[in-house]
Short mmCIF file of C-alpha atoms in Angstrom, two decimals:
data_model
loop_
_atom_site.label_atom_id
_atom_site.label_comp_id
_atom_site.label_asym_id
_atom_site.label_seq_id
_atom_site.Cartn_x
_atom_site.Cartn_y
_atom_site.Cartn_z
CA MET N 1 78.72 329.68 62.41
CA GLY N 2 82.31 329.90 61.23
CA GLN N 3 83.92 330.23 64.65
CA PRO N 4 82.33 327.11 66.25
CA VAL N 5 83.02 325.02 63.15
CA ARG N 6 86.70 326.02 63.18
CA GLU N 7 86.98 325.18 66.86
CA TYR N 8 85.31 321.82 66.40
CA LEU N 9 87.64 321.12 63.48
CA LEU N 10 90.65 322.10 65.60
CA THR N 11 89.48 319.80 68.40
CA LEU N 12 89.00 316.95 65.92
CA CYS N 13 92.46 317.46 64.37
CA VAL N 14 94.22 317.61 67.75
CA THR N 15 92.43 314.45 68.90
CA ALA N 16 93.35 312.63 65.68
CA ALA N 17 96.97 313.81 65.78
CA VAL N 18 97.50 312.79 69.41
CA THR N 19 95.89 309.40 68.81
CA TYR N 20 97.98 308.80 65.69
CA LEU N 21 101.26 309.82 67.33
CA LEU N 22 100.62 307.78 70.47
CA THR N 23 99.69 304.58 68.63
CA GLY N 24 103.28 303.83 67.54
CA PRO N 25 104.77 304.00 71.05
CA VAL N 26 101.76 302.13 72.42
CA ARG N 27 102.42 299.33 69.93
CA LYS N 28 106.00 299.00 71.16
CA PHE N 29 104.77 299.07 74.76
CA ALA N 30 102.24 296.31 74.03
CA ILE N 31 104.95 294.15 72.49
CA ALA N 32 107.29 294.76 75.44
CA THR N 33 104.63 293.88 78.01
CA GLY N 34 103.42 290.80 76.14
CA ALA N 35 99.98 292.14 75.28
CA MET N 36 99.98 290.18 72.02
CA PRO N 37 98.66 286.66 72.66
CA GLU N 38 99.61 283.71 70.53
CA ILE N 39 97.51 282.65 67.58
CA ARG N 40 94.51 280.61 68.67
CA ALA N 41 92.85 277.85 66.68
CA ARG N 42 89.92 280.09 65.79
CA ASP N 43 92.11 283.01 64.65
CA VAL N 44 93.15 283.61 61.06
CA HIS N 45 95.76 286.36 61.33
CA ARG N 46 99.19 284.99 60.56
CA GLU N 47 101.28 286.38 63.39
CA PRO N 48 100.60 287.65 66.93
CA THR N 49 99.47 291.26 66.79
CA PRO N 50 99.71 293.66 69.75
CA ARG N 51 96.57 295.06 71.35
CA LEU N 52 96.14 297.97 73.77
CA GLY N 53 95.34 300.43 70.98
CA GLY N 54 92.77 301.90 73.36
CA ILE N 55 95.60 303.55 75.30
CA ALA N 56 96.33 305.86 72.37
CA MET N 57 92.61 306.49 71.82
CA PHE N 58 92.13 307.45 75.46
CA GLY N 59 95.06 309.84 75.15
CA GLY N 60 93.35 311.42 72.15
CA LEU N 61 90.12 311.75 74.13
CA CYS N 62 91.88 313.56 76.98
CA ALA N 63 93.71 315.85 74.54
CA GLY N 64 90.47 316.72 72.73
CA LEU N 65 88.65 317.61 75.95
CA LEU N 66 91.63 319.66 77.15
CA VAL N 67 91.84 321.66 73.94
CA ALA N 68 88.07 322.25 73.83
CA ASP N 69 88.15 323.57 77.40
CA HIS N 70 90.51 326.37 76.29
CA LEU N 71 88.56 327.46 73.20
CA ASP N 72 86.20 330.43 73.36
CA SER N 73 83.09 328.86 71.83
CA LEU N 74 83.51 325.42 73.39
CA ASN N 75 84.56 326.51 76.86
CA GLY N 76 80.93 327.22 77.68
CA VAL N 77 80.15 323.51 77.37
CA PHE N 78 82.33 322.86 80.43
CA GLU N 79 80.91 325.84 82.34
CA ARG N 80 77.23 325.14 81.77
CA SER N 81 77.30 321.34 81.89
CA ASN N 82 78.98 318.59 83.87
CA GLU N 83 78.61 316.10 81.01
CA PRO N 84 82.23 316.32 79.73
CA ARG N 85 83.50 315.45 83.21
CA ALA N 86 80.98 312.64 83.47
CA LEU N 87 82.16 311.29 80.13
CA LEU N 88 85.82 311.45 81.17
CA SER N 89 85.09 309.63 84.45
CA GLY N 90 83.13 306.84 82.78
CA ALA N 91 85.66 306.58 79.94
CA ALA N 92 88.58 306.28 82.37
CA LEU N 93 86.88 303.45 84.24
CA ILE N 94 85.89 301.49 81.13
CA TRP N 95 89.36 302.08 79.67
CA ILE N 96 91.08 300.59 82.74
CA ILE N 97 88.84 297.53 82.52
CA GLY N 98 89.65 297.16 78.84
CA VAL N 99 93.41 297.44 79.40
CA LEU N 100 93.26 294.73 82.09
CA ASP N 101 91.26 292.51 79.74
CA ASP N 102 93.70 293.02 76.86
CA LYS N 103 96.56 291.94 79.10
CA PHE N 104 95.02 289.35 81.43
CA GLU N 105 91.71 288.37 79.67
CA ILE N 106 89.31 288.92 82.55
CA ASP N 107 85.94 287.17 82.77
CA ALA N 108 83.10 288.43 80.57
CA LEU N 109 80.72 288.88 83.53
CA ILE N 110 83.29 291.05 85.30
CA LYS N 111 83.52 293.22 82.21
CA LEU N 112 79.74 293.47 82.09
CA GLY N 113 79.69 294.61 85.68
CA GLY N 114 82.39 297.17 84.93
CA GLN N 115 80.36 298.53 82.03
CA MET N 116 77.35 298.99 84.30
CA ILE N 117 79.47 300.72 86.93
CA ALA N 118 80.93 303.07 84.30
CA ALA N 119 77.41 303.93 83.15
CA GLY N 120 76.39 304.49 86.78
CA VAL N 121 79.32 306.88 87.29
CA MET N 122 78.09 308.99 84.37
CA VAL N 123 74.52 308.93 85.71
CA VAL N 124 75.65 310.15 89.13
CA GLN N 125 77.40 313.11 87.50
CA GLY N 126 74.36 314.14 85.49
CA LEU N 127 74.78 312.39 82.13
CA THR N 128 71.44 310.62 82.10
CA ILE N 129 68.15 310.50 80.21
CA LEU N 130 65.64 312.89 81.79
CA TRP N 131 62.75 312.58 79.33
CA LEU N 132 61.75 310.92 76.09
CA PRO N 133 59.98 312.59 73.14
CA ILE N 134 57.11 310.25 72.23
CA PRO N 135 55.27 310.89 68.91
CA GLY N 136 51.64 311.82 69.52
CA ILE N 137 52.23 312.35 73.24
CA GLY N 138 55.13 314.76 73.57
CA ALA N 139 57.89 314.87 76.15
CA VAL N 140 57.47 312.20 78.83
CA SER N 141 59.41 312.83 82.03
CA LEU N 142 61.18 309.84 83.52
CA THR N 143 61.64 309.08 87.17
CA SER N 144 65.13 308.83 88.57
CA TRP N 145 65.27 305.04 88.50
CA GLN N 146 63.68 304.86 85.04
CA GLY N 147 66.25 307.26 83.61
CA THR N 148 69.08 305.38 85.32
CA LEU N 149 67.97 301.98 84.02
CA LEU N 150 67.47 303.29 80.49
CA THR N 151 70.86 305.04 80.51
CA VAL N 152 72.72 301.99 81.79
CA ALA N 153 70.96 299.75 79.24
CA LEU N 154 71.86 302.05 76.34
CA VAL N 155 75.51 302.27 77.44
CA VAL N 156 75.89 298.50 77.87
CA ILE N 157 74.18 297.70 74.56
CA THR N 158 76.25 300.21 72.61
CA ILE N 159 79.55 299.11 74.17
CA ASN N 160 78.94 295.44 73.43
CA ALA N 161 77.60 296.15 69.94
CA VAL N 162 80.81 297.96 69.01
CA ASN N 163 82.87 295.23 70.69
CA PHE N 164 81.09 292.50 68.70
CA VAL N 165 81.67 294.25 65.38
CA ASP N 166 85.40 294.59 66.06
CA GLY N 167 86.33 291.54 64.00
CA LEU N 168 88.15 292.81 60.90
CA ASP N 169 91.01 295.24 60.48
CA GLY N 170 89.65 298.78 60.56
CA LEU N 171 86.01 297.72 60.78
CA ALA N 172 84.96 299.00 64.21
CA ALA N 173 86.94 302.26 64.01
CA GLY N 174 85.62 303.02 60.52
CA MET N 175 81.98 302.26 61.28
CA VAL N 176 82.02 304.28 64.50
CA CYS N 177 83.70 307.16 62.65
CA ILE N 178 80.94 307.14 60.04
CA ALA N 179 78.29 307.06 62.75
CA ALA N 180 80.00 309.89 64.64
CA ALA N 181 80.14 312.04 61.48
CA ALA N 182 76.39 311.69 60.92
CA PHE N 183 75.70 312.27 64.59
CA PHE N 184 77.89 315.41 64.60
CA MET N 185 75.91 316.93 61.72
CA TYR N 186 72.63 316.20 63.44
CA ALA N 187 73.70 317.50 66.87
CA TYR N 188 75.30 320.63 65.39
CA ARG N 189 72.09 321.40 63.52
CA ILE N 190 70.07 321.10 66.72
CA TRP N 191 72.51 323.31 68.61
CA PHE N 192 73.40 326.01 66.10
CA GLY N 193 70.40 325.82 63.79
CA TYR N 194 67.72 325.90 66.49
CA GLY N 195 69.68 327.57 69.28
CA ILE N 196 69.42 324.64 71.71
CA GLU N 197 72.59 324.90 73.79
CA ALA N 198 71.88 321.57 75.52
CA ALA N 199 72.97 319.85 72.28
CA ALA N 200 76.50 321.35 72.48
CA PRO N 201 78.00 318.52 74.63
CA ALA N 202 76.79 315.84 72.20
CA THR N 203 78.28 317.81 69.30
CA LEU N 204 81.62 317.97 71.11
CA PHE N 205 81.57 314.25 71.92
CA ALA N 206 80.93 313.39 68.26
CA ALA N 207 83.82 315.57 67.06
CA ILE N 208 86.23 314.01 69.56
CA LEU N 209 85.04 310.52 68.67
CA MET N 210 85.72 311.15 64.99
CA GLY N 211 89.23 312.29 65.86
CA MET N 212 89.90 309.17 67.94
CA CYS N 213 88.85 306.87 65.12
CA LEU N 214 90.59 308.80 62.33
CA GLY N 215 93.84 308.88 64.28
CA PHE N 216 93.80 305.14 64.92
CA LEU N 217 92.63 303.94 61.50
CA PRO N 218 95.99 304.35 59.65
CA HIS N 219 97.54 301.85 62.08
CA ASN N 220 94.55 299.51 62.05
CA MET N 221 93.75 299.17 58.35
CA HIS N 222 94.44 295.81 56.71
CA PRO N 223 96.94 294.40 57.44
CA ALA N 224 96.69 295.83 60.95
CA ARG N 225 99.85 296.66 62.88
CA ILE N 226 97.91 296.93 66.15
CA PHE N 227 94.43 296.05 67.42
CA MET N 228 92.38 298.43 69.53
CA GLY N 229 91.37 295.55 71.81
CA ASP N 230 88.66 295.90 74.41
CA SER N 231 90.40 298.99 75.76
CA GLY N 232 89.55 300.71 72.48
CA SER N 233 86.28 299.11 71.38
CA MET N 234 84.58 299.59 74.76
CA LEU N 235 85.92 303.15 74.96
CA ILE N 236 84.56 304.33 71.62
CA GLY N 237 81.31 302.50 72.35
CA LEU N 238 80.92 304.43 75.59
CA VAL N 239 81.68 307.79 73.93
CA LEU N 240 79.12 307.03 71.22
CA ALA N 241 76.54 306.11 73.86
CA ALA N 242 77.28 309.27 75.84
CA GLY N 243 76.50 311.45 72.84
CA ALA N 244 73.26 309.57 72.18
CA ILE N 245 72.20 309.91 75.83
CA SER N 246 72.98 313.62 75.86
CA ILE N 247 71.02 314.46 72.71
CA THR N 248 68.12 312.15 73.59
CA GLY N 249 67.53 312.87 77.24
CA GLN N 250 68.98 316.34 77.79
CA VAL N 251 67.58 318.36 74.88
CA ASP N 252 64.13 319.68 75.82
CA PRO N 253 61.66 318.78 73.03
CA ASP N 254 59.37 321.66 74.08
CA ALA N 255 62.15 324.20 73.47
CA LEU N 256 62.81 322.69 70.07
CA ARG N 257 59.11 322.69 69.27
CA MET N 258 58.88 326.38 70.17
CA ASN N 259 61.76 327.25 67.84
CA LEU N 260 60.18 325.26 65.02
CA SER N 261 56.77 326.88 65.44
CA LEU N 262 58.37 330.30 64.79
CA SER N 263 60.33 329.14 61.76
CA GLY N 264 57.60 329.57 59.14
CA SER N 265 54.16 328.41 58.08
CA GLU N 266 52.22 325.70 59.84
CA ARG N 267 53.00 323.18 57.10
CA GLU N 268 56.71 323.95 57.28
CA ALA N 269 56.63 323.66 61.04
CA THR N 270 54.89 320.29 60.78
CA HIS N 271 57.61 318.91 58.52
CA ALA N 272 60.31 320.54 60.62
CA MET N 273 58.94 318.86 63.74
CA LEU N 274 60.61 315.62 62.71
CA PRO N 275 63.89 316.56 64.46
CA VAL N 276 61.94 316.57 67.74
CA PHE N 277 61.43 312.82 67.43
CA ILE N 278 64.63 311.93 65.55
CA PRO N 279 66.55 311.69 68.88
CA LEU N 280 64.62 308.47 69.41
CA LEU N 281 65.83 307.10 66.07
CA MET N 282 69.27 308.59 65.41
CA PRO N 283 71.06 306.85 68.33
CA LEU N 284 69.58 303.57 67.10
CA THR N 285 70.36 304.07 63.42
CA ILE N 286 74.01 304.97 63.97
CA ILE N 287 74.55 301.61 65.69
CA ALA N 288 71.94 299.69 63.71
CA ILE N 289 74.38 297.21 62.15
CA PRO N 290 76.41 296.54 65.33
CA VAL N 291 73.20 296.08 67.35
CA ALA N 292 71.77 293.74 64.72
CA ASP N 293 74.98 291.71 64.85
CA LEU N 294 74.78 291.66 68.66
CA VAL N 295 71.16 290.47 68.70
CA LEU N 296 71.79 287.80 66.07
CA ALA N 297 74.84 286.56 67.96
CA ILE N 298 72.91 286.27 71.24
CA VAL N 299 70.02 284.44 69.58
CA ARG N 300 72.36 282.14 67.64
CA ARG N 301 74.44 281.18 70.66
CA THR N 302 71.48 280.77 72.98
CA TRP N 303 69.71 278.60 70.43
CA LYS N 304 72.76 276.31 70.36
CA GLY N 305 72.83 276.13 74.14
CA GLN N 306 75.98 278.25 74.40
CA SER N 307 76.75 281.29 76.50
CA PRO N 308 75.88 284.63 74.84
CA PHE N 309 79.52 285.60 75.42
CA ALA N 310 80.94 282.48 73.73
CA ALA N 311 83.00 283.27 70.63
CA ASP N 312 81.88 281.90 67.27
CA ARG N 313 82.25 282.50 63.53
CA GLY N 314 78.77 283.72 62.73
CA HIS N 315 79.18 287.50 62.80
CA LEU N 316 78.06 289.53 59.80
CA HIS N 317 81.61 290.31 58.69
CA HIS N 318 82.57 286.65 58.97
CA ARG N 319 79.67 285.69 56.71
CA LEU N 320 80.88 288.22 54.14
CA LEU N 321 84.24 286.45 54.09
CA GLU N 322 82.58 283.06 53.81
CA ILE N 323 80.57 283.96 50.71
CA GLY N 324 83.73 285.04 48.91
CA HIS N 325 84.42 288.69 49.68
CA SER N 326 87.99 289.74 50.30
CA HIS N 327 88.92 291.34 53.61
CA SER N 328 89.01 294.86 52.19
CA ARG N 329 85.75 294.45 50.28
CA ALA N 330 83.95 293.07 53.35
CA VAL N 331 85.04 296.09 55.37
CA LEU N 332 83.98 298.52 52.62
CA ILE N 333 80.56 296.85 52.35
CA MET N 334 80.03 297.27 56.09
CA TYR N 335 81.10 300.91 55.75
CA PHE N 336 78.59 301.39 52.94
CA TRP N 337 75.63 300.07 54.92
CA ALA N 338 76.61 302.02 58.04
CA ALA N 339 76.83 305.24 56.03
CA LEU N 340 73.58 304.56 54.18
CA ILE N 341 71.58 304.02 57.37
CA ALA N 342 73.11 306.88 59.38
CA PHE N 343 73.21 309.54 56.66
CA GLY N 344 69.89 308.39 55.22
CA THR N 345 68.21 309.05 58.55
CA LEU N 346 70.01 312.38 58.80
CA ALA N 347 68.92 313.46 55.32
CA TYR N 348 65.32 312.48 56.01
CA SER N 349 65.32 314.52 59.23
CA VAL N 350 66.42 317.59 57.27
CA HIS N 351 64.11 317.16 54.25
CA SER N 352 61.32 314.93 55.46
CA ALA N 353 58.88 316.37 52.90
CA SER N 354 61.01 315.33 49.92
CA MET N 355 60.30 311.90 48.45
CA TRP N 356 63.59 312.06 46.56
CA ILE N 357 65.35 311.17 49.80
CA VAL N 358 63.37 307.95 50.01
CA PHE N 359 64.02 307.11 46.35
CA VAL N 360 67.77 307.69 46.74
CA ILE N 361 67.91 305.52 49.86
CA VAL N 362 66.02 302.71 48.09
CA ALA N 363 68.29 302.95 45.04
CA LEU N 364 71.44 302.86 47.15
CA SER N 365 70.05 299.90 49.08
CA ALA N 366 69.62 298.03 45.81
CA VAL N 367 73.23 298.84 44.90
CA GLY N 368 74.32 297.57 48.29
CA LEU N 369 72.49 294.29 47.79
CA VAL N 370 74.15 293.78 44.41
CA LEU N 371 77.58 294.40 45.95
CA LEU N 372 76.70 292.06 48.80
CA LEU N 373 75.85 289.20 46.45
CA LEU N 374 78.59 289.91 43.91
CA PRO N 375 80.68 286.77 44.71
CA ARG N 376 77.63 284.62 43.92
CA PHE N 377 77.81 285.65 40.28
CA THR N 378 80.39 284.26 37.81
CA PRO N 379 80.91 286.94 35.17
CA ARG N 380 81.90 285.77 31.69
CA ALA N 381 83.60 288.35 29.58
CA PRO N 382 83.13 288.08 25.78
CA ARG N 383 86.18 287.16 23.73
CA TRP N 384 86.65 290.68 22.39
CA ALA N 385 86.84 292.04 25.98
CA GLU N 386 89.19 289.42 27.44
CA ALA N 387 92.20 291.68 26.96
CA PHE N 388 90.63 294.33 29.21
CA VAL N 389 89.57 292.20 32.19
CA PRO N 390 91.54 290.36 34.90
CA PRO N 391 92.74 286.83 34.00
CA ARG N 392 90.18 285.13 36.25
CA TYR N 393 87.38 286.44 34.03
CA ARG N 394 88.91 285.18 30.77
CA ARG N 395 87.41 282.08 29.21
CA ARG N 396 90.75 280.70 27.99
CA ALA N 397 92.34 281.12 31.43
CA ARG N 398 89.46 279.20 33.04
CA LEU N 399 89.77 276.38 30.50
CA ALA N 400 93.52 276.15 31.08
CA THR N 401 93.00 276.05 34.83
CA ALA N 402 90.40 273.31 34.50
CA ALA N 403 92.77 271.26 32.31
CA ALA N 404 95.56 271.64 34.83
CA ALA N 405 93.20 270.52 37.58
CA ALA N 406 92.26 267.42 35.64
CA GLU N 407 95.92 266.46 35.19
CA GLY N 408 96.58 266.92 38.91
CA THR N 409 99.85 268.77 38.37
CA GLU N 410 101.91 270.23 41.17
CA GLU N 411 101.24 273.71 39.87
CA TRP N 412 97.51 273.15 40.32
CA ASP N 413 98.04 272.02 43.90
CA GLY N 414 99.68 275.33 44.66
CA ALA N 415 96.98 277.28 42.83
CA GLU N 416 94.28 275.36 44.61
CA GLU N 417 95.82 276.11 47.94
CA GLU N 418 96.02 279.75 47.05
CA ARG N 419 92.31 279.84 46.35
CA THR N 420 91.25 277.85 49.36
CA PRO N 421 89.01 280.14 51.41
CA VAL N 422 90.24 280.75 54.89
CA GLY N 423 87.65 280.32 57.60
CA ALA N 424 86.68 283.60 59.15
CA GLY N 425 88.16 284.26 62.54
CA VAL N 426 86.25 285.67 65.45
CA SER N 427 86.36 289.01 67.14
CA GLY N 428 85.48 287.51 70.50
CA VAL N 429 85.80 289.61 73.60
CA ASN N 430 89.47 290.45 73.12
CA GLY N 431 89.49 292.12 69.71
CA ALA N 432 91.04 289.25 67.74
CA THR N 433 90.97 290.11 64.07
CA ALA N 434 89.85 287.85 61.23
CA ILE N 435 91.72 288.51 58.01
CA GLY N 436 91.92 286.82 54.67
CA PRO N 437 94.95 285.14 53.15
CA ARG N 438 97.98 287.35 52.68
CA SER N 439 100.23 287.39 49.67
CA ARG N 440 103.41 287.69 51.72
CA PHE N 441 104.05 283.91 51.82
CA PRO N 442 104.78 282.98 48.19
CA ASP N 443 107.34 280.37 49.19
CA ARG N 444 104.76 278.34 51.08
CA ARG N 445 102.29 278.36 48.26
CA LYS N 446 104.90 277.31 45.71
CA THR N 447 106.08 274.39 47.78
CA GLY N 448 102.60 273.37 48.84
CA ALA N 449 103.45 273.75 52.55
CA SER N 450 100.54 273.70 54.89
CA ARG N 451 99.40 276.87 56.64
#
């Protein structure tokens, strides 16, 4: 167990290091080539920010695959399977489309066609869904066209779900990193714990995906110095989909069932059988929030008579900003729910017989709801505790603010402007980032200048 884990960790670290080191030069390149469009009316970030962060992430992907190919335990993945080459081919194609969109803003339908072609390239090289484990029925073999259609659909949905959630600094990279971590643990358990070598490619993809996101996050956290753009969001979406396709349609459920039947008593085998059917759920749970955002966006825009690809301000992260959350808190809340869903499903697949898992998930969900609705509450600290809480929670400070508002002083005008909520921007199809007000413009607030 130790040797594969060390090699996966080395692959992850190399991927993260290459991505991190490349992001700085890529930022300068994006500025030099003009890949930083002017602020649009719907945007909230204060100055033009370069895109093309996907170039550095693609470099990290190539470095991770190259290192893994020269490691003893991981080299067999390239010898026994063509899936890493299929992933690299599809990733290169979707990356080129994303770079062109970041620079020239190509049409949404052209991008959709490119996503389908990239998925088709992976299918042709063997990265496709061969069968589905259906509870109560078993493994159901798919015909060639059924597997192709299902693979293409999963790739397109995952890519666009990640692209839609790329609306706040660090949001998409962080959520995909959390999903990849949960997926890595699940795939590694299937491969090493049950001896199913067909799960090794998915484990490798998850480790590389974590490295890509971790290497890019330091440059992308609020306030972001560079955006990943479509070249990055579509790339990590495709890598995430490739891992889900590999673990869902390549791992033989009958082989897993045979290993489980020899693991212990009949009752233990029955509870352990859950991992046979988790491949149907895990790929969906790791992108549950992005897919929900995608579905809601399509329904909302279609209901208004707009194109499903039309940009708006109704995404989940935008709503968090509208109800009063700061930029950082909105991102952390999205991280929390992504981790709860992904790791909750993972924990239940490992200990499905324990009700404590369910109780913990329910309790954490209640905590998440309280954090979600926190801006709706107006806490009032007692007088004896006013010295230990921020000024906005002190009764005397609120009374003084109200008195200043009634007098209409110039100081109140500046304070009011400072507290005016900024409308949430939109991620759109080009990775534009919505951020809250920054504290780096004190002169404007003091003079009451408009933003």
